[in-house]
Structure formats: structure tokens, C-alpha cells
XYZ file of C-alpha atoms in Angstrom:
265
model
C 0.000 0.000 0.000
C 2.918 2.292 0.751
C 4.374 1.586 -2.678
C 1.040 2.427 -4.287
C 0.838 5.701 -2.387
C 4.401 6.579 -3.508
C 3.517 5.788 -7.086
C 0.511 8.111 -6.786
C 2.488 10.999 -5.282
C 5.225 10.845 -7.885
C 3.109 12.140 -10.820
C 1.625 14.869 -8.583
C 5.088 16.031 -7.546
C 6.269 16.045 -11.138
C 3.180 18.027 -12.160
C 3.793 20.668 -9.497
C 7.436 20.906 -10.510
C 6.546 21.365 -14.167
C 3.950 23.987 -13.235
C 6.512 25.912 -11.181
C 9.000 25.788 -14.033
C 6.319 27.043 -16.429
C 5.448 29.993 -14.167
C 9.132 30.857 -13.776
C 9.528 30.833 -17.558
C 6.537 33.177 -17.920
C 8.040 35.602 -15.401
C 11.368 35.612 -17.226
C 9.658 36.226 -20.560
C 7.557 38.990 -19.028
C 10.629 40.788 -17.690
C 12.201 40.688 -21.150
C 9.094 41.812 -23.004
C 8.234 44.603 -20.524
C 11.428 46.462 -19.575
C 9.296 49.336 -18.184
C 9.850 47.759 -14.757
C 13.288 49.453 -14.869
C 11.720 52.896 -15.217
C 11.511 55.192 -12.162
C 8.330 54.927 -10.138
C 5.589 57.018 -11.729
C 7.150 56.942 -15.221
C 5.675 55.027 -18.123
C 5.854 54.950 -21.945
C 2.822 55.384 -24.162
C 1.845 56.412 -27.662
C -0.105 59.615 -28.264
C -1.235 60.716 -31.719
C 1.254 58.357 -33.296
C 4.162 59.790 -31.261
C 6.129 57.796 -28.711
C 5.629 59.493 -25.371
C 7.348 59.070 -22.011
C 5.518 60.518 -19.012
C 7.072 61.215 -15.623
C 4.601 63.874 -14.491
C 4.335 64.329 -10.716
C 6.699 61.403 -10.072
C 8.683 63.139 -7.294
C 11.843 63.116 -9.405
C 14.907 65.025 -8.199
C 16.900 64.521 -11.409
C 16.378 63.770 -15.081
C 15.852 59.987 -15.485
C 18.615 58.133 -17.301
C 16.694 55.183 -18.781
C 14.402 57.118 -21.113
C 13.787 55.207 -24.394
C 15.959 56.834 -27.058
C 13.122 56.810 -29.610
C 10.968 59.083 -27.427
C 9.246 61.946 -29.264
C 7.482 63.642 -26.341
C 8.925 63.792 -22.820
C 6.945 65.051 -19.815
C 8.958 65.767 -16.645
C 6.568 68.391 -15.265
C 5.495 68.768 -11.612
C 8.640 67.282 -10.063
C 11.465 68.604 -7.854
C 14.312 68.706 -10.372
C 16.715 71.482 -9.183
C 19.067 71.791 -12.167
C 19.816 70.446 -15.631
C 23.336 69.032 -16.119
C 25.333 69.018 -19.329
C 24.158 66.405 -21.883
C 20.996 65.719 -19.856
C 19.108 64.793 -23.055
C 22.009 63.690 -25.234
C 20.543 60.233 -25.996
C 17.182 61.526 -27.244
C 17.845 62.480 -30.888
C 14.170 62.186 -31.912
C 12.724 64.382 -29.165
C 10.138 66.882 -30.432
C 8.567 68.173 -27.202
C 10.126 68.601 -23.761
C 8.037 69.696 -20.765
C 10.048 70.716 -17.679
C 7.461 73.062 -16.205
C 6.605 73.237 -12.486
C 9.953 72.031 -11.169
C 12.619 73.693 -8.993
C 15.110 74.355 -11.777
C 17.384 77.216 -10.741
C 20.440 76.404 -12.833
C 20.990 75.092 -16.351
C 24.505 74.020 -17.265
C 25.924 74.923 -20.651
C 25.231 72.088 -23.093
C 22.187 70.768 -21.212
C 20.171 70.744 -24.453
C 23.035 69.571 -26.615
C 21.863 67.148 -29.306
C 18.299 68.521 -29.469
C 18.866 71.322 -31.978
C 17.712 69.428 -35.058
C 14.267 68.171 -34.026
C 13.060 69.831 -30.808
C 10.267 72.326 -31.497
C 8.764 72.880 -28.022
C 10.553 73.517 -24.699
C 8.573 74.416 -21.570
C 10.575 75.857 -18.644
C 7.727 77.801 -17.079
C 7.069 77.878 -13.324
C 10.611 77.135 -12.185
C 13.202 79.122 -10.194
C 15.270 80.592 -13.003
C 16.820 83.957 -12.149
C 19.492 84.345 -14.816
C 20.467 82.137 -17.774
C 23.098 82.679 -20.458
C 21.858 82.948 -24.022
C 24.459 80.310 -24.966
C 22.410 77.735 -23.052
C 19.911 77.740 -25.920
C 22.518 77.989 -28.669
C 21.323 76.561 -32.009
C 17.918 75.545 -30.576
C 15.040 76.144 -32.974
C 12.368 75.262 -30.417
C 9.756 77.688 -29.159
C 10.502 78.299 -25.483
C 8.217 79.113 -22.558
C 10.094 81.068 -19.863
C 7.127 82.501 -17.972
C 6.568 82.438 -14.197
C 10.200 82.434 -13.111
C 11.802 84.891 -10.627
C 13.829 86.672 -13.308
C 16.505 89.279 -12.678
C 15.885 91.931 -15.324
C 19.263 92.952 -16.700
C 21.370 92.838 -19.861
C 21.750 89.054 -19.609
C 18.003 88.471 -19.708
C 17.652 90.983 -22.538
C 20.219 89.041 -24.600
C 18.456 85.747 -23.789
C 15.028 87.003 -24.887
C 16.502 88.220 -28.168
C 18.237 84.860 -28.782
C 15.200 82.545 -28.386
C 11.759 82.272 -29.973
C 9.129 82.562 -27.261
C 5.903 80.577 -27.192
C 3.010 82.766 -28.335
C 1.322 84.693 -25.497
C 3.976 83.596 -22.963
C 6.017 86.816 -22.992
C 3.618 88.544 -20.577
C 4.564 85.966 -17.939
C 8.232 87.021 -17.973
C 8.111 89.468 -15.071
C 10.932 91.281 -13.234
C 11.209 89.703 -9.776
C 14.315 91.833 -9.261
C 16.078 94.433 -11.373
C 19.068 96.719 -11.587
C 16.486 99.512 -11.257
C 13.908 99.318 -8.467
C 11.050 100.802 -10.507
C 11.086 97.804 -12.873
C 10.209 95.210 -10.207
C 6.821 93.604 -10.839
C 6.618 94.746 -14.458
C 6.588 92.560 -17.588
C 10.082 92.476 -19.047
C 9.014 93.226 -22.615
C 7.197 96.306 -21.325
C 10.348 97.451 -19.526
C 12.751 97.015 -22.444
C 10.430 99.014 -24.673
C 11.822 102.082 -22.852
C 15.062 100.759 -21.328
C 18.123 99.246 -22.969
C 19.788 97.295 -20.156
C 22.832 96.397 -22.256
C 23.441 100.038 -23.226
C 23.089 101.024 -19.572
C 25.593 98.330 -18.633
C 28.066 99.610 -21.229
C 27.736 103.178 -19.933
C 28.165 101.987 -16.346
C 31.266 100.024 -17.342
C 32.733 103.038 -19.169
C 32.124 105.270 -16.150
C 33.707 102.699 -13.857
C 36.785 102.573 -16.106
C 37.040 106.373 -16.123
C 36.752 106.512 -12.330
C 39.441 103.835 -12.001
C 41.769 105.652 -14.407
C 41.192 108.950 -12.583
C 41.952 107.228 -9.291
C 45.267 105.883 -10.575
C 46.137 109.263 -12.100
C 45.391 110.997 -8.793
C 47.617 108.505 -6.960
C 50.520 109.133 -9.372
C 50.152 112.917 -9.050
C 49.968 112.666 -5.260
C 53.118 110.565 -5.200
C 54.982 113.023 -7.449
C 53.923 115.984 -5.288
C 55.010 114.128 -2.157
C 58.336 113.187 -3.771
C 59.096 116.779 -4.842
C 58.152 118.224 -1.449
C 60.228 115.598 0.344
C 63.280 116.447 -1.804
C 62.745 120.170 -1.218
C 62.602 119.559 2.522
C 65.781 117.481 2.406
C 67.530 120.188 0.371
C 66.439 122.910 2.836
C 67.702 120.901 5.782
C 71.002 120.299 4.034
C 71.461 124.017 3.330
C 70.719 124.868 6.941
C 73.263 122.290 7.969
C 75.868 123.828 5.658
C 75.189 127.313 7.035
C 75.810 126.054 10.543
C 79.313 124.806 9.671
C 82.483 126.943 9.969
C 83.233 128.886 6.787
C 86.201 126.716 5.622
C 84.405 123.482 6.188
C 81.257 124.959 4.647
C 83.126 125.872 1.485
C 84.586 122.380 1.330
C 81.129 120.805 1.801
C 79.638 123.110 -0.810
C 82.433 122.234 -3.264
C 81.862 118.578 -2.594
C 78.122 119.040 -3.097
C 78.673 120.930 -6.359
C 81.077 118.232 -7.611
C 78.558 115.560 -6.778
C 75.803 117.453 -8.572
C 77.995 117.997 -11.630
């Protein structure tokens, strides 16, 4: 009876083993067919209007994800806590058409952050971040329309050069407001309204020229002061020497005077 029971259990055990192996095989195949498991939490690929899209909206990201599919056409990184964009942040995305970085904490963009996107990118959203000042070279060669609204901008020559170097998204220019400025009366005003009457770069050039003139005048005044001091000091030394000569006996005075004259000659 024991042998019969063993013979009965053997096929059951084999069946369970085969079932376990089959499930393991399915899991392995699933991990190969669905690599999205490697994506950061809250990120997922999709297809929208025939374009390959990668969404990481409101995913609590603190940096740009590294494992973004390189055939992505639209990338959404909005509503995160990304503080800055490093160089070559999007280097491996040659087919990217739209990039949404709005509603983050971006305060700094390194030179070359958008390198590799010049050919195809046509929309770049940097609105509602913490940008204060950005070099125009950051957007060098980009043909994309850029949204720079709702940032705490410093209104100066640098911002003026940036606005002239990029193509702004329609109706977004009114959102570029002076949070601070080289002139107090500009604070709180739309930047395009301000530069209609003020040329920050011309003001900067004039300020620089004045500073150079003041510096040159300061050095000139120092040289003159030194020369005046030097002449007066020599005059004082000469007066003291003459008084000393007058105090000597006549013979010795004549000898000292002769010696002085010989030295001078």
C-alpha cells in the first residue's frame, strides 16, 4: 500500500514541478518583453497621436531619469522637484520633439544641457521654475519655441540678450516678469514692457565706461599725489642740508659746498 501511495504521489510532484517551471519561464519572458519595470516609479511609456511618449509627471523626481527610451518623441517631466539640468541631460534623445520641464525647482541650467536637441526639438517648456538668470548660450542653435514665464527673473542685460536669442511661445512673454532688477522701478513689471523704454545692455556699457574712467582717474590721482610728495620731500631734504651747511664753519662749509657741487655735476 505504501508503494502504491508513492507511485501516486510521484506524478503529482512532477506536475507541481513542471507547473513551477512554467510559471518561472513566464516571469522571465515577461521581464524581457516589458522592460518598463526598470523605469523610475511614476514613469511610463505610451503612444499619443502616433508619437512615442514618455511621461514622468508628478513622479517626485529630483533629477532627469537616465533610462528614457531613445526613440521618445514627447517627454513630460513636469510637476517634479528637479533642481538643475546638467550638461548632456538629453544627449541620448535624438528624436525628441517636445520637452516639458514646467513646475519644477530648476534654478540652474549648465551649458550644453540641451546639446543634441537642436535638429528636431520644437517645443521647450521651462515655465514655473526658479530661473533667475540664464546665459543665451544655453539655448545655442535651438530652434524650439521656449516658454520662460513664471520664473523669478533678474531683469538685466543678460536676460535681454536671452530674450533676443530665443523664440518665445506665443502669449507667454507677458509671464516674464521682473522679480528683481538693476532699477527698483522695474520690479513687478513685464520684461518686454520694460525694455520698450530701457536698454539694459546700453546702460551696462555706460556703467562700465564710467567705472573705467573713475578707475583711471583714481590711478592718475595717486601718481600725481606721489609726485607731489616726492618733490616736497626732496625740497625739505635740500632745505635741511642748506641749513646744515650754514651752521658749519666757513672753511668746512666751502669744502662741503664744493663737494656738493662736484657731486651734482
